[in-house]
Amino acid sequence: MAHPAQLGFQDATSPLMEELLHFHDHALMIVFLISVLVLYIITCMITTKMSDKLILDSQEIEIIWTVLPAITLILIALPSLRILYLMDEINDPHLTIKAMGHQWYWSYEYTDYEDLSFDSYMIPTQDLTPGQFRLLEADHRMVIPVESPIRVLISAEDVLHSWAVPTLGIKMDAVPGRLNQTAFITARPGVYYGQCSEICGANHSFMPIVVEAVPLNHFEAWTALTLW
């Protein structure tokens, strides 16, 4: 959950988001080192009045400042490509949920069950109870079992939407007439918040996403109670 004046990302609750955070730190350190080197060179050029005729025209220096950026790009590209392929991996999901975007609410269908579907609307501000978050709470949460591979099929019924939960490292567009899919695993129980991340009309800010991860036995009890 984000908080005011937060400078970094939200805490990762999925292995994929942990990988994204590690890659962010890796790339940020490379950018920091490059910035320090460039600042040092600029400072030396401004403060030093002497020059060396041997470096005014040097083949070796040109080779160095061509090879070093190439190596730097490789150090950034390889981890990035690895994560891109990991984001597309969907291996034997334990549960499949279809999320449909509407103006302006989400509907969820648990396709592994015969009749388990519901609509999820934002709770109005005047109906919130103490401890609930404004513009983020929904009347029905998407409940999932913890530490289980979950596949989410995402589409829309009217206009473009985007199903995004930052702490899970997920952001997938919901396009009318197209079925996109993504997968994730929650590492621990909790309630994770997201919002539609594609401008979809007047009430774009009022269609939150709430994912509740619970132990498997609690999930089975929830499904039995919902189906009943």
Short mmCIF file of C-alpha atoms in Angstrom, two decimals, residues 13-148:
data_model
loop_
_atom_site.label_atom_id
_atom_site.label_comp_id
_atom_site.label_asym_id
_atom_site.label_seq_id
_atom_site.Cartn_x
_atom_site.Cartn_y
_atom_site.Cartn_z
CA THR A 13 4.21 -9.34 -2.85
CA SER A 14 4.99 -11.52 -5.86
CA PRO A 15 8.24 -13.02 -7.19
CA LEU A 16 7.78 -11.08 -10.44
CA MET A 17 7.58 -7.74 -8.66
CA GLU A 18 10.69 -8.64 -6.66
CA GLU A 19 12.52 -9.21 -9.94
CA LEU A 20 11.30 -5.86 -11.25
CA LEU A 21 12.53 -4.10 -8.11
CA HIS A 22 15.94 -5.75 -8.38
CA PHE A 23 16.21 -4.72 -12.04
CA HIS A 24 15.21 -1.16 -11.14
CA ASP A 25 17.98 -0.98 -8.52
CA HIS A 26 20.46 -2.53 -10.97
CA ALA A 27 19.67 -0.03 -13.74
CA LEU A 28 19.58 2.90 -11.31
CA MET A 29 23.08 2.09 -10.05
CA ILE A 30 24.41 2.01 -13.63
CA VAL A 31 22.77 5.36 -14.39
CA PHE A 32 24.23 6.79 -11.17
CA LEU A 33 27.76 5.66 -12.06
CA ILE A 34 27.43 7.11 -15.57
CA SER A 35 26.20 10.42 -14.16
CA VAL A 36 29.13 10.59 -11.71
CA LEU A 37 31.64 9.84 -14.49
CA VAL A 38 30.18 12.49 -16.82
CA LEU A 39 30.09 15.06 -14.01
CA TYR A 40 33.73 14.30 -13.18
CA ILE A 41 34.80 14.70 -16.81
CA ILE A 42 32.92 17.99 -17.16
CA THR A 43 34.47 19.28 -13.92
CA CYS A 44 37.96 18.34 -15.11
CA MET A 45 37.43 20.04 -18.46
CA ILE A 46 36.26 23.24 -16.82
CA THR A 47 38.88 23.44 -14.06
CA THR A 48 41.96 22.14 -15.94
CA LYS A 49 43.68 24.51 -18.37
CA MET A 50 46.35 22.09 -19.54
CA SER A 51 45.88 19.78 -22.53
CA ASP A 52 47.77 16.78 -23.86
CA LYS A 53 48.38 16.54 -27.58
CA LEU A 54 48.39 12.73 -27.33
CA ILE A 55 44.70 12.59 -26.42
CA LEU A 56 43.48 15.10 -28.99
CA ASP A 57 43.57 12.39 -31.65
CA SER A 58 43.74 8.87 -30.20
CA GLN A 59 42.38 5.68 -31.74
CA GLU A 60 42.52 3.87 -28.40
CA ILE A 61 40.27 6.39 -26.65
CA GLU A 62 37.72 6.21 -29.47
CA ILE A 63 37.66 2.42 -29.12
CA ILE A 64 37.16 2.69 -25.36
CA TRP A 65 34.29 5.16 -25.52
CA THR A 66 32.60 3.02 -28.14
CA VAL A 67 33.03 -0.35 -26.41
CA LEU A 68 32.15 0.77 -22.87
CA PRO A 69 28.64 2.07 -23.76
CA ALA A 70 27.98 -1.13 -25.69
CA ILE A 71 28.92 -3.22 -22.66
CA THR A 72 26.74 -1.02 -20.46
CA LEU A 73 23.74 -1.53 -22.74
CA ILE A 74 24.29 -5.29 -22.65
CA LEU A 75 24.38 -5.25 -18.83
CA ILE A 76 20.98 -3.53 -18.89
CA ALA A 77 19.40 -5.45 -21.78
CA LEU A 78 20.06 -9.01 -20.63
CA PRO A 79 18.25 -8.77 -17.24
CA SER A 80 15.48 -6.80 -18.92
CA LEU A 81 14.86 -9.49 -21.55
CA ARG A 82 14.90 -12.17 -18.85
CA ILE A 83 12.14 -10.40 -16.93
CA LEU A 84 10.11 -9.81 -20.10
CA TYR A 85 10.09 -13.54 -20.79
CA LEU A 86 9.26 -14.30 -17.15
CA MET A 87 6.24 -12.00 -17.36
CA ASP A 88 4.86 -14.06 -20.26
CA GLU A 89 5.37 -17.43 -18.57
CA ILE A 90 2.10 -19.14 -17.60
CA ASN A 91 2.73 -22.67 -16.37
CA ASP A 92 -0.13 -24.84 -15.11
CA PRO A 93 -2.23 -22.23 -13.24
CA HIS A 94 -4.20 -23.52 -10.25
CA LEU A 95 -6.99 -20.98 -10.79
CA THR A 96 -8.26 -18.94 -13.72
CA ILE A 97 -10.22 -15.73 -13.24
CA LYS A 98 -11.76 -13.62 -15.99
CA ALA A 99 -11.79 -9.87 -15.27
CA MET A 100 -14.07 -7.74 -17.43
CA GLY A 101 -13.87 -3.95 -17.45
CA HIS A 102 -17.05 -1.90 -17.66
CA GLN A 103 -17.91 1.76 -17.30
CA TRP A 104 -17.15 2.03 -14.42
CA TYR A 105 -16.73 -1.20 -12.48
CA TRP A 106 -15.08 -4.61 -12.77
CA SER A 107 -16.74 -7.98 -13.01
CA TYR A 108 -14.99 -11.23 -12.08
CA GLU A 109 -15.77 -14.78 -13.15
CA TYR A 110 -14.07 -17.82 -11.66
CA THR A 111 -14.04 -20.06 -14.72
CA ASP A 112 -13.06 -23.20 -12.78
CA TYR A 113 -16.38 -23.05 -10.92
CA GLU A 114 -19.81 -23.54 -12.41
CA ASP A 115 -21.50 -20.39 -11.15
CA LEU A 116 -19.10 -18.06 -9.35
CA SER A 117 -19.11 -14.51 -10.68
CA PHE A 118 -19.81 -11.06 -9.29
CA ASP A 119 -19.48 -7.35 -10.00
CA SER A 120 -17.08 -5.16 -8.03
CA TYR A 121 -18.06 -1.52 -7.47
CA MET A 122 -16.25 1.18 -5.57
CA ILE A 123 -17.63 1.88 -2.09
CA PRO A 124 -18.82 5.52 -1.96
CA THR A 125 -17.01 7.80 0.45
CA GLN A 126 -20.05 8.25 2.68
CA ASP A 127 -20.35 4.46 3.13
CA LEU A 128 -16.75 3.82 4.19
CA THR A 129 -16.07 2.42 7.63
CA PRO A 130 -13.08 3.52 9.76
CA GLY A 131 -9.86 2.05 8.39
CA GLN A 132 -11.04 1.76 4.79
CA PHE A 133 -9.35 3.72 2.01
CA ARG A 134 -11.17 6.33 -0.05
CA LEU A 135 -11.43 5.54 -3.80
CA LEU A 136 -9.69 2.17 -3.25
CA GLU A 137 -12.24 -0.01 -1.49
CA ALA A 138 -14.62 -2.26 -3.44
CA ASP A 139 -17.80 -3.93 -2.27
CA HIS A 140 -16.60 -7.32 -3.57
CA ARG A 141 -12.95 -8.33 -3.53
CA MET A 142 -11.22 -10.72 -5.89
CA VAL A 143 -10.27 -13.50 -3.47
CA ILE A 144 -7.40 -15.82 -4.40
CA PRO A 145 -5.40 -18.55 -2.61
CA VAL A 146 -1.93 -17.59 -1.51
CA GLU A 147 1.19 -19.22 -3.02
CA SER A 148 -0.80 -20.59 -5.98
#
